[in-house]
Amino acid sequence: MLLLDRATELLLENRLREAEFMFKQVLKQNPKNGKALFGLGRICMRLEQYDNAIYYLKRACEHLPKMLDPLYALADAFIAVGSPVDAKTVLEYALSVARHNAQIHYHLGQFYLDHGFIDNAYQVFQKGLDCPSSGVSIFIIFELMQLAPTNEIPLLMEKLTEFEGKYEHPKFKIIAYHAFATAHQALGEYKEAFEFYEKANKLQFEQCEFKTADMVPFFNRLLETCNSDFFDKPIDKVKSTFTPVFIIGLPRTGSTLLEQILTQHSQVGSIGESIIISDKIVPYLEMRTERDFPECIYETSTSMLDYCRSVYVDEVKKNRVQEEAVINKLPANFQNIGLIYKIFPNARFIHLTRDFKANAWSVYSNHFAENEPYFCSLTEFQLYADIEQQVMDHFSSHLKKSIFNVSYETLIDDPERTIQKLLNFIYLKYEPECMDFYKSRSKVSTLSKTQVRQPIHNRSLTRWQAFETYIEKELGQLTPKKN
């Protein structure tokens, strides 16, 4: 038991190789030790060895029949290898053995939402509210506020009121405030809705460990590094087996919608919002050059760039993407344009923009899990938007042929023509199946997961206008420029 406890401690400390050795020692003594099998499965998940993870987690589930965590992990492993049907089977089995557990209702409901089974999600969330209440019940109510018909919202508000004072951790308060705000907005009570949005965002802002202004020196260094000399240097001649496509810009500008439309094309795949560049490639260059990012990208040898290229290609292979064009839709990759250009000179960048007030309100009125200031403050978002525009103006002046600017409004108003132009930009011919994007059951885990299951509509273009007075007051009556 001491060996197992120590292995678990090492896993929590992310000392994976040591933990792996100890878990295997436990299994030598007892091959049926479910906790050791679960530990090895978790290690394989962190190392992205998903086939091995499935092997260990299946065995863990057999020997820990009353534990839900191994089943959750197994479902995640199946999703990682592109087997959502198996993940669905696992989660539905978990529900069958724990029907009175709100947590499994929430997990299964999220799975249904991610894969476009909206009615199933609504039903399982409803049943989750009948379980003994816990903190996750607040999250279930939050989801139902967005799915339920208007006539059911007052009852949901009553249920939510029952949790007041029970869960004092900020994450529960923030989600409860967002739930109340969503409810009041649905009922047309905009003053009350804004008050709750304000409470949620102020509390989340208090959790932030930095301010947007703290990022300004970094972006100044980025622009100084990626100067004319940087772009005048000869670039490696690279023959890539695919066209890397990056959808970039501010959050809530329509990247998920655009990805869903484009990936209906027979020759377009996606690796989602992959952080492979910032997570693996940048640290490698910092280590090799002994310089911080972005300075580390100024002097890169051919061998370094070859390695970076292989890391990115491995990520594409890991995601089992084989199409001619491969999308990475992480909006913040706008700060990596210079590096991406060095690695993939043939990369194509689709820069999404949106009317500032509509964009700001869409960010402010949605709950982002990350405690970053521009997600929970209109003034912080304004500064972030200004920075992003400055960065994009800079890179656009150097890479005019590689960057395609398109507004969310244009995409909504004239989707077919816009998609035709974008496909031409990434060297592909238009396919009408792209416009059937809302019928897809591919996984979507961003905040737009329910919106992209509907045909294109223009309601989002004007939704913010009910709050225009509050937005302007928060921004100090400033009138930001439109993108």
CSV table of C-alpha atoms in Angstrom, one decimal:
chain,number,residue,atom,x,y,z
A,1,MET,CA,0.0,0.0,0.0
A,2,LEU,CA,2.9,2.4,0.8
A,3,LEU,CA,4.3,1.8,-2.7
A,4,LEU,CA,0.9,2.5,-4.3
A,5,ASP,CA,0.5,5.7,-2.2
A,6,ARG,CA,4.0,6.9,-3.2
A,7,ALA,CA,3.3,6.2,-6.9
A,8,THR,CA,0.1,8.2,-6.7
A,9,GLU,CA,2.0,11.1,-5.1
A,10,LEU,CA,4.6,11.0,-7.9
A,11,LEU,CA,1.8,11.1,-10.5
A,12,LEU,CA,0.3,14.2,-8.8
A,13,GLU,CA,3.8,15.8,-9.0
A,14,ASN,CA,3.9,14.9,-12.7
A,15,ARG,CA,7.0,12.7,-12.1
A,16,LEU,CA,5.6,10.3,-14.6
A,17,ARG,CA,8.5,7.9,-15.2
A,18,GLU,CA,9.0,7.3,-11.5
A,19,ALA,CA,5.3,6.9,-11.0
A,20,GLU,CA,5.1,4.4,-13.9
A,21,PHE,CA,7.9,2.3,-12.4
A,22,MET,CA,6.2,2.1,-9.0
A,23,PHE,CA,2.8,1.3,-10.4
A,24,LYS,CA,4.3,-1.6,-12.4
A,25,GLN,CA,6.0,-2.8,-9.2
A,26,VAL,CA,2.6,-2.9,-7.5
A,27,LEU,CA,1.3,-4.9,-10.5
A,28,LYS,CA,4.1,-7.4,-10.2
A,29,GLN,CA,2.8,-8.2,-6.7
A,30,ASN,CA,-0.9,-8.0,-7.7
A,31,PRO,CA,-1.7,-8.0,-11.5
A,32,LYS,CA,-5.4,-7.2,-10.6
A,33,ASN,CA,-4.7,-4.0,-8.6
A,34,GLY,CA,-7.2,-1.6,-10.1
A,35,LYS,CA,-5.7,1.6,-8.7
A,36,ALA,CA,-2.3,0.7,-10.2
A,37,LEU,CA,-3.9,0.0,-13.6
A,38,PHE,CA,-5.8,3.3,-13.4
A,39,GLY,CA,-2.5,5.1,-12.5
A,40,LEU,CA,-0.8,3.7,-15.6
A,41,GLY,CA,-3.7,4.6,-17.7
A,42,ARG,CA,-3.6,8.2,-16.5
A,43,ILE,CA,0.2,8.3,-17.2
A,44,CYS,CA,-0.4,7.0,-20.8
A,45,MET,CA,-3.1,9.7,-21.2
A,46,ARG,CA,-0.6,12.5,-20.2
A,47,LEU,CA,2.0,11.0,-22.5
A,48,GLU,CA,-0.6,10.9,-25.3
A,49,GLN,CA,-0.1,7.1,-25.7
A,50,TYR,CA,-3.8,6.6,-26.1
A,51,ASP,CA,-3.9,3.0,-27.3
A,52,ASN,CA,-1.9,1.9,-24.2
A,53,ALA,CA,-4.2,4.1,-22.1
A,54,ILE,CA,-7.2,2.2,-23.4
A,55,TYR,CA,-5.6,-1.1,-22.5
A,56,TYR,CA,-4.8,-0.1,-18.9
A,57,LEU,CA,-8.1,1.8,-18.3
A,58,LYS,CA,-10.2,-1.1,-19.6
A,59,ARG,CA,-8.5,-3.4,-17.1
A,60,ALA,CA,-8.8,-0.7,-14.3
A,61,CYS,CA,-12.6,-0.5,-14.9
A,62,GLU,CA,-12.9,-4.3,-14.6
A,63,HIS,CA,-11.2,-4.2,-11.2
A,64,LEU,CA,-12.7,-1.0,-9.9
A,65,PRO,CA,-16.4,-1.6,-10.9
A,66,LYS,CA,-17.8,1.0,-8.5
A,67,MET,CA,-15.5,3.9,-9.5
A,68,LEU,CA,-16.5,6.4,-12.1
A,69,ASP,CA,-13.2,8.2,-12.7
A,70,PRO,CA,-11.6,5.2,-14.6
A,71,LEU,CA,-14.7,5.2,-16.8
A,72,TYR,CA,-14.5,8.9,-17.5
A,73,ALA,CA,-10.8,8.5,-18.4
A,74,LEU,CA,-11.6,5.6,-20.7
A,75,ALA,CA,-14.2,7.6,-22.5
A,76,ASP,CA,-11.7,10.4,-22.9
A,77,ALA,CA,-9.2,7.9,-24.3
A,78,PHE,CA,-11.7,6.6,-26.9
A,79,ILE,CA,-12.5,10.2,-28.0
A,80,ALA,CA,-8.7,10.9,-28.3
A,81,VAL,CA,-8.4,8.0,-30.8
A,82,GLY,CA,-11.5,9.0,-32.8
A,83,SER,CA,-13.9,6.5,-31.4
A,84,PRO,CA,-16.8,8.6,-30.0
A,85,VAL,CA,-19.2,5.6,-30.3
A,86,ASP,CA,-17.1,3.7,-27.8
A,87,ALA,CA,-16.9,6.7,-25.6
A,88,LYS,CA,-20.7,7.0,-25.7
A,89,THR,CA,-21.0,3.3,-24.7
A,90,VAL,CA,-18.7,3.8,-21.8
A,91,LEU,CA,-20.5,6.9,-20.4
A,92,GLU,CA,-23.9,5.4,-20.9
A,93,TYR,CA,-22.8,2.3,-19.0
A,94,ALA,CA,-21.5,4.5,-16.2
A,95,LEU,CA,-24.9,6.1,-16.0
A,96,SER,CA,-26.5,2.7,-15.8
A,97,VAL,CA,-24.5,1.8,-12.7
A,98,ALA,CA,-24.8,5.3,-11.1
A,99,ARG,CA,-28.2,6.6,-11.9
A,100,HIS,CA,-28.4,8.7,-8.8
A,101,ASN,CA,-25.1,10.5,-9.4
A,102,ALA,CA,-25.3,14.0,-10.7
A,103,GLN,CA,-21.7,14.0,-11.9
A,104,ILE,CA,-22.2,11.2,-14.5
A,105,HIS,CA,-25.3,13.0,-15.8
A,106,TYR,CA,-23.2,16.1,-16.3
A,107,HIS,CA,-20.4,14.2,-18.0
A,108,LEU,CA,-22.8,12.4,-20.4
A,109,GLY,CA,-24.7,15.6,-21.0
A,110,GLN,CA,-21.5,17.3,-22.0
A,111,PHE,CA,-20.6,14.4,-24.3
A,112,TYR,CA,-24.0,14.7,-26.0
A,113,LEU,CA,-23.6,18.5,-26.4
A,114,ASP,CA,-20.1,18.1,-27.9
A,115,HIS,CA,-21.3,15.7,-30.5
A,116,GLY,CA,-24.5,17.5,-31.4
A,117,PHE,CA,-27.1,15.4,-29.6
A,118,ILE,CA,-28.8,18.4,-28.1
A,119,ASP,CA,-32.1,16.8,-27.2
A,120,ASN,CA,-30.3,13.9,-25.5
A,121,ALA,CA,-28.2,16.4,-23.5
A,122,TYR,CA,-31.3,18.3,-22.4
A,123,GLN,CA,-33.0,15.1,-21.2
A,124,VAL,CA,-29.9,13.8,-19.3
A,125,PHE,CA,-29.3,17.2,-17.7
A,126,GLN,CA,-33.0,17.2,-16.6
A,127,LYS,CA,-32.6,13.8,-15.0
A,128,GLY,CA,-29.4,15.0,-13.3
A,129,LEU,CA,-31.4,17.6,-11.4
A,130,ASP,CA,-33.4,14.8,-9.8
A,131,CYS,CA,-30.2,13.3,-8.3
A,132,PRO,CA,-29.0,14.3,-4.8
A,133,SER,CA,-27.7,17.8,-5.2
A,134,SER,CA,-24.0,18.8,-5.2
A,135,GLY,CA,-21.8,21.5,-6.7
A,136,VAL,CA,-22.1,20.0,-10.1
A,137,SER,CA,-25.9,20.6,-10.0
A,138,ILE,CA,-25.2,24.3,-10.4
A,139,PHE,CA,-23.3,23.5,-13.6
A,140,ILE,CA,-26.2,21.4,-14.8
A,141,ILE,CA,-28.6,24.3,-14.2
A,142,PHE,CA,-26.3,26.6,-16.1
A,143,GLU,CA,-26.4,24.2,-19.2
A,144,LEU,CA,-30.2,23.9,-18.9
A,145,MET,CA,-30.6,27.7,-18.8
A,146,GLN,CA,-29.2,27.7,-22.4
A,147,LEU,CA,-31.2,24.7,-23.6
A,148,ALA,CA,-34.6,25.0,-21.9
A,149,PRO,CA,-37.7,26.7,-23.4
A,150,THR,CA,-38.5,30.1,-21.9
A,151,ASN,CA,-41.5,28.8,-19.8
A,152,GLU,CA,-39.1,26.5,-17.9
A,153,ILE,CA,-36.6,29.1,-16.9
A,154,PRO,CA,-38.4,30.5,-13.8
A,155,LEU,CA,-38.5,27.0,-12.2
A,156,LEU,CA,-34.8,26.6,-13.0
A,157,MET,CA,-34.1,30.0,-11.3
A,158,GLU,CA,-36.0,28.7,-8.2
A,159,LYS,CA,-33.8,25.6,-8.1
A,160,LEU,CA,-30.7,27.8,-8.5
A,161,THR,CA,-31.7,30.0,-5.6
A,162,GLU,CA,-31.7,26.9,-3.4
A,163,PHE,CA,-27.9,26.7,-3.7
A,164,GLU,CA,-27.3,30.3,-2.5
A,165,GLY,CA,-24.8,30.2,0.4
A,166,LYS,CA,-24.1,26.4,0.1
A,167,TYR,CA,-21.0,26.6,-2.2
A,168,GLU,CA,-18.7,29.5,-1.5
A,169,HIS,CA,-15.9,28.7,-3.9
A,170,PRO,CA,-15.6,31.3,-6.6
A,171,LYS,CA,-16.1,28.8,-9.4
A,172,PHE,CA,-19.5,27.9,-8.1
A,173,LYS,CA,-20.5,31.5,-7.6
A,174,ILE,CA,-19.3,32.6,-11.0
A,175,ILE,CA,-21.2,29.9,-12.8
A,176,ALA,CA,-24.3,30.6,-10.8
A,177,TYR,CA,-24.1,34.3,-11.6
A,178,HIS,CA,-23.8,33.4,-15.3
A,179,ALA,CA,-26.8,31.1,-15.0
A,180,PHE,CA,-28.9,33.9,-13.5
A,181,ALA,CA,-27.7,36.3,-16.2
A,182,THR,CA,-28.6,33.8,-19.0
A,183,ALA,CA,-32.0,33.4,-17.5
A,184,HIS,CA,-32.8,37.1,-17.2
A,185,GLN,CA,-31.6,37.7,-20.7
A,186,ALA,CA,-33.9,34.9,-22.0
A,187,LEU,CA,-36.8,36.6,-20.2
A,188,GLY,CA,-35.9,40.0,-21.7
A,189,GLU,CA,-34.9,41.4,-18.3
A,190,TYR,CA,-31.7,43.1,-19.6
A,191,LYS,CA,-31.0,45.3,-16.6
A,192,GLU,CA,-31.0,42.3,-14.2
A,193,ALA,CA,-29.1,40.2,-16.7
A,194,PHE,CA,-26.3,42.8,-17.0
A,195,GLU,CA,-26.1,43.0,-13.2
A,196,PHE,CA,-25.5,39.3,-12.9
A,197,TYR,CA,-23.0,39.3,-15.8
A,198,GLU,CA,-21.2,42.1,-14.0
A,199,LYS,CA,-21.1,40.1,-10.8
A,200,ALA,CA,-19.8,37.0,-12.6
A,201,ASN,CA,-17.1,38.9,-14.4
A,202,LYS,CA,-15.9,41.0,-11.5
A,203,LEU,CA,-15.5,37.8,-9.4
A,204,GLN,CA,-13.6,36.1,-12.2
A,205,PHE,CA,-11.5,39.1,-12.7
A,206,GLU,CA,-10.4,38.9,-9.1
A,207,GLN,CA,-9.0,35.5,-9.8
A,208,CYS,CA,-6.7,36.7,-12.6
A,209,GLU,CA,-3.1,36.8,-11.8
A,210,PHE,CA,-2.1,39.4,-14.5
A,211,LYS,CA,-3.6,42.3,-16.4
A,212,THR,CA,-3.7,42.7,-20.2
A,213,ALA,CA,-1.3,45.7,-19.9
A,214,ASP,CA,1.3,43.3,-18.6
A,215,MET,CA,1.4,41.6,-22.0
A,216,VAL,CA,2.3,44.8,-23.9
A,217,PRO,CA,6.1,44.5,-23.5
A,218,PHE,CA,5.9,40.9,-24.9
A,219,PHE,CA,4.0,42.1,-28.0
A,220,ASN,CA,6.4,45.0,-28.5
A,221,ARG,CA,9.3,42.5,-28.4
A,222,LEU,CA,7.4,40.3,-30.9
A,223,LEU,CA,7.0,43.1,-33.4
A,224,GLU,CA,10.6,44.2,-32.9
A,225,THR,CA,11.8,40.6,-33.5
A,226,CYS,CA,9.6,39.9,-36.6
A,227,ASN,CA,10.9,43.0,-38.4
A,228,SER,CA,11.8,43.5,-42.0
A,229,ASP,CA,15.2,41.8,-41.6
A,230,PHE,CA,13.4,38.8,-40.2
A,231,PHE,CA,11.2,38.5,-43.2
A,232,ASP,CA,14.0,39.3,-45.7
A,233,LYS,CA,16.0,36.3,-44.6
A,234,PRO,CA,15.9,33.4,-47.1
A,235,ILE,CA,13.5,30.7,-46.0
A,236,ASP,CA,13.8,26.9,-46.3
A,237,LYS,CA,12.2,25.3,-49.3
A,238,VAL,CA,9.7,23.0,-47.7
A,239,LYS,CA,7.6,20.4,-49.5
A,240,SER,CA,4.8,19.7,-47.1
A,241,THR,CA,2.3,16.9,-47.6
A,242,PHE,CA,-0.5,19.2,-46.5
A,243,THR,CA,-1.4,22.9,-46.4
A,244,PRO,CA,-1.3,24.2,-42.8
A,245,VAL,CA,-4.3,26.5,-42.3
A,246,PHE,CA,-4.5,28.7,-39.2
A,247,ILE,CA,-7.8,30.4,-38.2
A,248,ILE,CA,-6.7,33.3,-36.0
A,249,GLY,CA,-8.0,36.4,-34.3
A,250,LEU,CA,-9.9,37.4,-31.2
A,251,PRO,CA,-12.1,34.9,-29.3
A,252,ARG,CA,-15.8,34.7,-30.3
A,253,THR,CA,-15.3,35.9,-33.9
A,254,GLY,CA,-16.7,32.7,-35.4
A,255,SER,CA,-13.7,30.3,-35.6
A,256,THR,CA,-15.7,27.3,-34.6
A,257,LEU,CA,-18.4,28.0,-37.1
A,258,LEU,CA,-15.9,28.5,-39.9
A,259,GLU,CA,-14.0,25.3,-38.9
A,260,GLN,CA,-17.2,23.3,-39.0
A,261,ILE,CA,-18.1,24.6,-42.4
A,262,LEU,CA,-14.7,24.1,-43.9
A,263,THR,CA,-14.2,20.6,-42.5
A,264,GLN,CA,-17.3,19.4,-44.4
A,265,HIS,CA,-15.1,19.6,-47.4
A,266,SER,CA,-13.6,16.3,-48.5
A,267,GLN,CA,-10.1,17.6,-48.3
A,268,VAL,CA,-10.1,19.6,-45.1
A,269,GLY,CA,-9.3,18.2,-41.7
A,270,SER,CA,-8.7,19.8,-38.3
A,271,ILE,CA,-6.6,19.4,-35.2
A,272,GLY,CA,-8.9,21.8,-33.3
A,273,GLU,CA,-7.4,24.4,-31.0
A,274,SER,CA,-4.0,22.7,-30.8
A,275,ILE,CA,-1.4,24.3,-28.5
A,276,ILE,CA,1.4,22.3,-30.0
A,277,ILE,CA,3.3,25.4,-31.0
A,278,SER,CA,3.3,27.1,-27.6
A,279,ASP,CA,3.4,23.8,-25.7
A,280,LYS,CA,6.2,22.0,-27.5
A,281,ILE,CA,7.8,23.9,-30.3
A,282,VAL,CA,8.5,27.2,-28.5
A,283,PRO,CA,10.0,25.4,-25.4
A,284,TYR,CA,12.3,23.5,-27.8
A,285,LEU,CA,13.5,26.6,-29.5
A,286,GLU,CA,14.0,28.4,-26.2
A,287,MET,CA,16.1,25.5,-25.0
A,288,ARG,CA,18.2,25.2,-28.2
A,289,THR,CA,18.9,29.0,-28.6
A,290,GLU,CA,19.0,29.8,-24.8
A,291,ARG,CA,16.7,32.7,-25.6
A,292,ASP,CA,13.1,33.5,-24.6
A,293,PHE,CA,10.2,33.6,-27.0
A,294,PRO,CA,9.9,35.6,-29.3
A,295,GLU,CA,13.7,36.3,-29.6
A,296,CYS,CA,14.4,32.6,-29.9
A,297,ILE,CA,12.8,32.5,-33.4
A,298,TYR,CA,15.1,35.1,-34.9
A,299,GLU,CA,18.1,32.8,-35.3
A,300,THR,CA,16.8,29.3,-36.2
A,301,SER,CA,18.9,26.8,-38.1
A,302,THR,CA,17.6,24.5,-40.7
A,303,SER,CA,17.9,21.5,-38.4
A,304,MET,CA,15.9,23.3,-35.7
A,305,LEU,CA,13.1,24.2,-38.2
A,306,ASP,CA,13.1,20.6,-39.5
A,307,TYR,CA,12.6,19.3,-35.9
A,308,CYS,CA,9.8,21.8,-35.3
A,309,ARG,CA,8.2,20.7,-38.5
A,310,SER,CA,8.4,17.1,-37.5
A,311,VAL,CA,6.8,17.9,-34.1
A,312,TYR,CA,3.8,19.6,-35.9
A,313,VAL,CA,3.5,16.7,-38.4
A,314,ASP,CA,3.4,14.2,-35.6
A,315,GLU,CA,0.6,16.2,-34.0
A,316,VAL,CA,-1.4,16.0,-37.2
A,317,LYS,CA,-0.7,12.2,-37.4
A,318,LYS,CA,-1.7,11.8,-33.8
A,319,ASN,CA,-5.1,13.4,-34.6
A,320,ARG,CA,-5.5,11.0,-37.6
A,321,VAL,CA,-5.9,13.8,-40.0
A,322,GLN,CA,-5.0,12.9,-43.6
A,323,GLU,CA,-6.7,15.6,-45.7
A,324,GLU,CA,-4.9,18.1,-48.0
A,325,ALA,CA,-5.6,21.1,-45.8
A,326,VAL,CA,-5.2,20.9,-42.0
A,327,ILE,CA,-6.8,23.5,-39.8
A,328,ASN,CA,-5.5,24.7,-36.4
A,329,LYS,CA,-8.1,27.0,-35.0
A,330,LEU,CA,-6.4,28.4,-31.9
A,331,PRO,CA,-7.2,32.1,-32.1
A,332,ALA,CA,-4.2,33.1,-30.1
A,333,ASN,CA,-1.9,31.8,-32.8
A,334,PHE,CA,-1.8,35.3,-34.2
A,335,GLN,CA,1.2,35.8,-32.0
A,336,ASN,CA,2.9,32.9,-33.6
A,337,ILE,CA,2.6,34.0,-37.2
A,338,GLY,CA,6.3,34.7,-37.6
A,339,LEU,CA,7.4,31.4,-36.2
A,340,ILE,CA,4.7,29.5,-38.2
A,341,TYR,CA,5.9,31.2,-41.4
A,342,LYS,CA,9.5,30.0,-40.7
A,343,ILE,CA,8.4,26.4,-40.1
A,344,PHE,CA,5.7,26.3,-42.9
A,345,PRO,CA,6.3,29.0,-45.6
A,346,ASN,CA,3.2,27.7,-47.4
A,347,ALA,CA,1.0,28.2,-44.3
A,348,ARG,CA,-2.3,30.1,-44.9
A,349,PHE,CA,-3.8,32.3,-42.2
A,350,ILE,CA,-7.5,33.1,-42.1
A,351,HIS,CA,-7.9,36.2,-39.8
A,352,LEU,CA,-11.4,36.5,-38.5
A,353,THR,CA,-12.7,39.9,-37.3
A,354,ARG,CA,-16.0,41.1,-35.9
A,355,ASP,CA,-17.8,44.4,-35.0
A,356,PHE,CA,-16.1,45.4,-31.7
A,357,LYS,CA,-19.2,45.8,-29.5
A,358,ALA,CA,-20.7,42.6,-30.7
A,359,ASN,CA,-17.4,40.8,-30.2
A,360,ALA,CA,-16.8,42.3,-26.7
A,361,TRP,CA,-20.3,41.5,-25.5
A,362,SER,CA,-20.1,37.9,-26.8
A,363,VAL,CA,-16.9,37.5,-24.7
A,364,TYR,CA,-18.3,39.2,-21.7
A,365,SER,CA,-21.6,37.3,-21.6
A,366,ASN,CA,-20.0,33.9,-22.0
A,367,HIS,CA,-18.2,31.9,-19.3
A,368,PHE,CA,-14.6,31.1,-20.1
A,369,ALA,CA,-13.0,28.6,-17.7
A,370,GLU,CA,-9.6,30.4,-18.0
A,371,ASN,CA,-9.0,33.3,-15.5
A,372,GLU,CA,-7.6,35.7,-18.1
A,373,PRO,CA,-8.5,39.4,-17.8
A,374,TYR,CA,-9.7,40.0,-21.3
A,375,PHE,CA,-12.4,37.3,-20.9
A,376,CYS,CA,-14.0,39.0,-18.0
A,377,SER,CA,-13.6,42.8,-18.4
A,378,LEU,CA,-14.8,44.9,-21.3
A,379,THR,CA,-12.0,47.5,-20.8
A,380,GLU,CA,-9.4,44.7,-20.7
A,381,PHE,CA,-10.9,43.2,-23.8
A,382,GLN,CA,-10.7,46.5,-25.6
A,383,LEU,CA,-6.9,46.7,-24.8
A,384,TYR,CA,-6.4,43.1,-26.0
A,385,ALA,CA,-8.4,43.9,-29.2
A,386,ASP,CA,-6.2,46.9,-29.8
A,387,ILE,CA,-3.0,44.8,-29.4
A,388,GLU,CA,-4.3,42.0,-31.7
A,389,GLN,CA,-5.1,44.6,-34.4
A,390,GLN,CA,-1.7,46.1,-34.1
A,391,VAL,CA,-0.1,42.7,-34.4
A,392,MET,CA,-2.2,41.7,-37.4
A,393,ASP,CA,-1.5,45.0,-39.2
A,394,HIS,CA,2.2,44.3,-38.7
A,395,PHE,CA,2.2,40.8,-40.1
A,396,SER,CA,-0.3,41.6,-42.8
A,397,SER,CA,2.2,44.2,-44.2
A,398,HIS,CA,4.8,41.5,-44.5
A,399,LEU,CA,2.7,38.5,-45.5
A,400,LYS,CA,0.0,40.0,-47.7
A,401,LYS,CA,-0.5,36.9,-49.8
A,402,SER,CA,-0.6,34.5,-46.9
A,403,ILE,CA,-3.3,36.2,-44.8
A,404,PHE,CA,-7.0,36.4,-45.7
A,405,ASN,CA,-9.1,38.8,-43.6
A,406,VAL,CA,-12.8,38.0,-43.3
A,407,SER,CA,-15.4,39.4,-41.0
A,408,TYR,CA,-17.9,37.4,-39.0
A,409,GLU,CA,-20.6,39.6,-40.5
A,410,THR,CA,-19.6,38.8,-44.0
A,411,LEU,CA,-19.6,35.1,-43.2
A,412,ILE,CA,-23.1,35.3,-41.8
A,413,ASP,CA,-24.5,37.6,-44.5
A,414,ASP,CA,-23.0,35.7,-47.5
A,415,PRO,CA,-21.7,32.4,-46.3
A,416,GLU,CA,-21.6,30.5,-49.6
A,417,ARG,CA,-19.6,33.1,-51.5
A,418,THR,CA,-17.3,33.7,-48.5
A,419,ILE,CA,-16.5,30.0,-48.2
A,420,GLN,CA,-15.9,29.8,-52.0
A,421,LYS,CA,-13.2,32.5,-51.6
A,422,LEU,CA,-11.7,30.9,-48.5
A,423,LEU,CA,-11.4,27.5,-50.2
A,424,ASN,CA,-9.8,29.1,-53.2
A,425,PHE,CA,-7.3,30.8,-50.8
A,426,ILE,CA,-6.3,27.3,-49.4
A,427,TYR,CA,-6.1,25.9,-53.0
A,428,LEU,CA,-9.3,23.9,-53.0
A,429,LYS,CA,-12.5,23.9,-55.0
A,430,TYR,CA,-15.9,24.6,-53.4
A,431,GLU,CA,-18.1,21.7,-52.4
A,432,PRO,CA,-21.8,22.4,-51.6
A,433,GLU,CA,-21.6,19.9,-48.7
A,434,CYS,CA,-19.9,22.7,-46.7
A,435,MET,CA,-23.3,24.4,-46.2
A,436,ASP,CA,-24.6,21.3,-44.5
A,437,PHE,CA,-22.2,21.8,-41.6
A,438,TYR,CA,-25.0,21.8,-38.9
A,439,LYS,CA,-25.8,18.2,-39.7
A,440,SER,CA,-22.3,17.0,-38.6
A,441,ARG,CA,-21.8,15.0,-35.4
A,442,SER,CA,-18.1,15.7,-35.2
A,443,LYS,CA,-16.9,16.8,-31.7
A,444,VAL,CA,-17.2,20.5,-30.8
A,445,SER,CA,-16.1,21.4,-27.3
A,446,THR,CA,-15.9,25.2,-27.6
A,447,LEU,CA,-18.6,27.7,-26.3
A,448,SER,CA,-20.2,27.5,-29.7
A,449,LYS,CA,-21.0,23.8,-29.5
A,450,THR,CA,-24.8,24.3,-29.7
A,451,GLN,CA,-24.8,27.2,-32.2
A,452,VAL,CA,-23.0,25.3,-34.8
A,453,ARG,CA,-25.7,22.6,-34.8
A,454,GLN,CA,-28.1,25.1,-36.4
A,455,PRO,CA,-28.2,26.5,-39.9
A,456,ILE,CA,-26.6,30.0,-40.2
A,457,HIS,CA,-28.8,32.8,-38.8
A,458,ASN,CA,-28.2,36.5,-38.1
A,459,ARG,CA,-29.5,36.7,-34.5
A,460,SER,CA,-26.0,37.0,-33.1
A,461,LEU,CA,-25.4,40.1,-35.2
A,462,THR,CA,-27.8,42.2,-33.1
A,463,ARG,CA,-28.1,40.4,-29.7
A,464,TRP,CA,-25.6,42.7,-28.1
A,465,GLN,CA,-27.7,45.8,-28.9
A,466,ALA,CA,-30.0,45.2,-26.0
A,467,PHE,CA,-27.0,45.9,-23.8
A,468,GLU,CA,-25.4,48.8,-25.7
A,469,THR,CA,-26.0,51.3,-23.0
A,470,TYR,CA,-24.3,49.2,-20.4
A,471,ILE,CA,-21.4,48.4,-22.7
A,472,GLU,CA,-20.7,52.0,-23.5
A,473,LYS,CA,-20.9,52.9,-19.8
A,474,GLU,CA,-18.5,50.2,-18.9
A,475,LEU,CA,-16.1,51.4,-21.7
A,476,GLY,CA,-16.3,55.0,-20.5
A,477,GLN,CA,-18.4,56.1,-23.5
A,478,LEU,CA,-15.6,55.3,-25.8
A,479,THR,CA,-16.6,54.4,-29.3
A,480,PRO,CA,-14.1,51.7,-30.5
A,481,LYS,CA,-13.3,51.4,-34.2
A,482,LYS,CA,-15.0,48.6,-36.1
A,483,ASN,CA,-12.8,45.9,-37.6
